[in-house]
Amino acid sequence: MDGADLGRGGPGFGIGRAALLVRRPGLEWVEAHHDSPQGRIAVKWKQREGRLALEVTLPPGVTAALRVPGEAGKVREIGSGTHHFTGRVD
């Protein structure tokens, strides 16, 4: 997979799923979205010089489990709105 996979989550698409791949040589950014019945689920990220900037947008009533690279497998539960994360990637 190159970039993002915005797939279907649980019943009724109440849960968004975004799988990110950031360690592909030459791939510096990705922007993708999925128009779910609840609204647009969007993910975009860019990496440069070992730094990652990630933005995830979820429509009202949608939640997601998010793993941010560089956080040692930590899973963040996020809800509706736009969320920004930054960190280092090796």
C-alpha atoms as a PDB file:
ATOM      1  CA  MET A   1       0.000   0.000   0.000  1.00  0.00           C
ATOM      2  CA  ASP A   2       1.299   3.450  -0.878  1.00  0.00           C
ATOM      3  CA  GLY A   3       0.008   6.254   1.284  1.00  0.00           C
ATOM      4  CA  ALA A   4      -3.427   5.869   2.792  1.00  0.00           C
ATOM      5  CA  ASP A   5      -6.205   3.311   2.896  1.00  0.00           C
ATOM      6  CA  LEU A   6      -9.461   4.855   4.032  1.00  0.00           C
ATOM      7  CA  GLY A   7     -11.592   1.779   4.417  1.00  0.00           C
ATOM      8  CA  ARG A   8     -14.938   0.987   5.898  1.00  0.00           C
ATOM      9  CA  GLY A   9     -15.113   0.597   9.625  1.00  0.00           C
ATOM     10  CA  GLY A  10     -17.834  -0.953  11.745  1.00  0.00           C
ATOM     11  CA  PRO A  11     -21.539  -1.321  11.042  1.00  0.00           C
ATOM     12  CA  GLY A  12     -22.990   1.791   9.451  1.00  0.00           C
ATOM     13  CA  PHE A  13     -19.510   3.187   8.893  1.00  0.00           C
ATOM     14  CA  GLY A  14     -19.522   4.696  12.382  1.00  0.00           C
ATOM     15  CA  ILE A  15     -15.819   4.019  12.680  1.00  0.00           C
ATOM     16  CA  GLY A  16     -13.277   5.229  10.151  1.00  0.00           C
ATOM     17  CA  ARG A  17     -10.106   3.291   9.442  1.00  0.00           C
ATOM     18  CA  ALA A  18      -7.020   4.962   8.072  1.00  0.00           C
ATOM     19  CA  ALA A  19      -3.889   2.937   7.485  1.00  0.00           C
ATOM     20  CA  LEU A  20      -0.805   5.002   6.786  1.00  0.00           C
ATOM     21  CA  LEU A  21       2.505   4.048   5.243  1.00  0.00           C
ATOM     22  CA  VAL A  22       5.221   6.646   5.612  1.00  0.00           C
ATOM     23  CA  ARG A  23       8.449   4.754   5.048  1.00  0.00           C
ATOM     24  CA  ARG A  24       8.312   4.267   1.303  1.00  0.00           C
ATOM     25  CA  PRO A  25      11.438   5.746  -0.307  1.00  0.00           C
ATOM     26  CA  GLY A  26      10.628   8.890  -2.254  1.00  0.00           C
ATOM     27  CA  LEU A  27       7.084   9.237  -0.859  1.00  0.00           C
ATOM     28  CA  GLU A  28       6.980  12.555   0.998  1.00  0.00           C
ATOM     29  CA  TRP A  29       3.260  13.284   1.299  1.00  0.00           C
ATOM     30  CA  VAL A  30      -0.200  11.784   0.916  1.00  0.00           C
ATOM     31  CA  GLU A  31      -3.671  13.287   0.850  1.00  0.00           C
ATOM     32  CA  ALA A  32      -6.747  11.031   0.647  1.00  0.00           C
ATOM     33  CA  HIS A  33     -10.409  10.996   1.607  1.00  0.00           C
ATOM     34  CA  HIS A  34     -13.443   8.737   1.736  1.00  0.00           C
ATOM     35  CA  ASP A  35     -16.990  10.086   1.465  1.00  0.00           C
ATOM     36  CA  SER A  36     -18.838   8.000   4.061  1.00  0.00           C
ATOM     37  CA  PRO A  37     -22.592   8.199   4.762  1.00  0.00           C
ATOM     38  CA  GLN A  38     -21.749  10.456   7.766  1.00  0.00           C
ATOM     39  CA  GLY A  39     -19.505  12.776   5.752  1.00  0.00           C
ATOM     40  CA  ARG A  40     -15.952  13.049   4.532  1.00  0.00           C
ATOM     41  CA  ILE A  41     -13.145  11.207   6.321  1.00  0.00           C
ATOM     42  CA  ALA A  42      -9.810  12.730   5.329  1.00  0.00           C
ATOM     43  CA  VAL A  43      -6.167  12.025   6.059  1.00  0.00           C
ATOM     44  CA  LYS A  44      -3.142  13.939   4.927  1.00  0.00           C
ATOM     45  CA  TRP A  45       0.438  13.788   5.999  1.00  0.00           C
ATOM     46  CA  LYS A  46       3.872  14.883   4.925  1.00  0.00           C
ATOM     47  CA  GLN A  47       7.286  13.887   6.082  1.00  0.00           C
ATOM     48  CA  ARG A  48      10.516  15.757   5.669  1.00  0.00           C
ATOM     49  CA  GLU A  49      13.917  15.352   7.260  1.00  0.00           C
ATOM     50  CA  GLY A  50      12.673  12.803   9.792  1.00  0.00           C
ATOM     51  CA  ARG A  51       9.630  14.845  10.864  1.00  0.00           C
ATOM     52  CA  LEU A  52       6.000  13.875  10.286  1.00  0.00           C
ATOM     53  CA  ALA A  53       2.979  16.198  10.175  1.00  0.00           C
ATOM     54  CA  LEU A  54      -0.355  14.362  10.189  1.00  0.00           C
ATOM     55  CA  GLU A  55      -3.910  15.718   9.881  1.00  0.00           C
ATOM     56  CA  VAL A  56      -7.036  13.573  10.279  1.00  0.00           C
ATOM     57  CA  THR A  57     -10.569  14.936   9.793  1.00  0.00           C
ATOM     58  CA  LEU A  58     -13.651  12.989  10.894  1.00  0.00           C
ATOM     59  CA  PRO A  59     -17.295  13.998  10.391  1.00  0.00           C
ATOM     60  CA  PRO A  60     -19.790  14.270  13.285  1.00  0.00           C
ATOM     61  CA  GLY A  61     -20.518  10.947  14.987  1.00  0.00           C
ATOM     62  CA  VAL A  62     -17.433   9.179  13.623  1.00  0.00           C
ATOM     63  CA  THR A  63     -14.541   7.878  15.726  1.00  0.00           C
ATOM     64  CA  ALA A  64     -11.239   6.293  14.750  1.00  0.00           C
ATOM     65  CA  ALA A  65      -8.350   4.387  16.287  1.00  0.00           C
ATOM     66  CA  LEU A  66      -5.144   6.023  15.092  1.00  0.00           C
ATOM     67  CA  ARG A  67      -1.556   4.812  15.317  1.00  0.00           C
ATOM     68  CA  VAL A  68       0.924   7.624  14.842  1.00  0.00           C
ATOM     69  CA  PRO A  69       4.371   6.545  13.610  1.00  0.00           C
ATOM     70  CA  GLY A  70       7.065   7.091  16.207  1.00  0.00           C
ATOM     71  CA  GLU A  71       4.730   6.468  19.166  1.00  0.00           C
ATOM     72  CA  ALA A  72       5.764   2.826  19.741  1.00  0.00           C
ATOM     73  CA  GLY A  73       2.440   1.193  18.903  1.00  0.00           C
ATOM     74  CA  LYS A  74       0.316   3.616  20.924  1.00  0.00           C
ATOM     75  CA  VAL A  75      -3.290   3.773  19.687  1.00  0.00           C
ATOM     76  CA  ARG A  76      -5.172   7.043  19.982  1.00  0.00           C
ATOM     77  CA  GLU A  77      -8.966   7.076  19.987  1.00  0.00           C
ATOM     78  CA  ILE A  78     -10.115  10.248  18.238  1.00  0.00           C
ATOM     79  CA  GLY A  79     -13.553  11.668  17.541  1.00  0.00           C
ATOM     80  CA  SER A  80     -15.187  14.129  15.192  1.00  0.00           C
ATOM     81  CA  GLY A  81     -13.255  17.184  14.036  1.00  0.00           C
ATOM     82  CA  THR A  82      -9.803  17.901  12.668  1.00  0.00           C
ATOM     83  CA  HIS A  83      -6.824  16.546  14.586  1.00  0.00           C
ATOM     84  CA  HIS A  84      -3.143  17.460  14.089  1.00  0.00           C
ATOM     85  CA  PHE A  85      -0.161  15.379  15.158  1.00  0.00           C
ATOM     86  CA  THR A  86       3.571  15.859  14.695  1.00  0.00           C
ATOM     87  CA  GLY A  87       6.507  13.662  15.521  1.00  0.00           C
ATOM     88  CA  ARG A  88       9.738  12.091  14.415  1.00  0.00           C
ATOM     89  CA  VAL A  89      10.046   9.125  12.094  1.00  0.00           C
ATOM     90  CA  ASP A  90      13.232   7.124  11.632  1.00  0.00           C
END
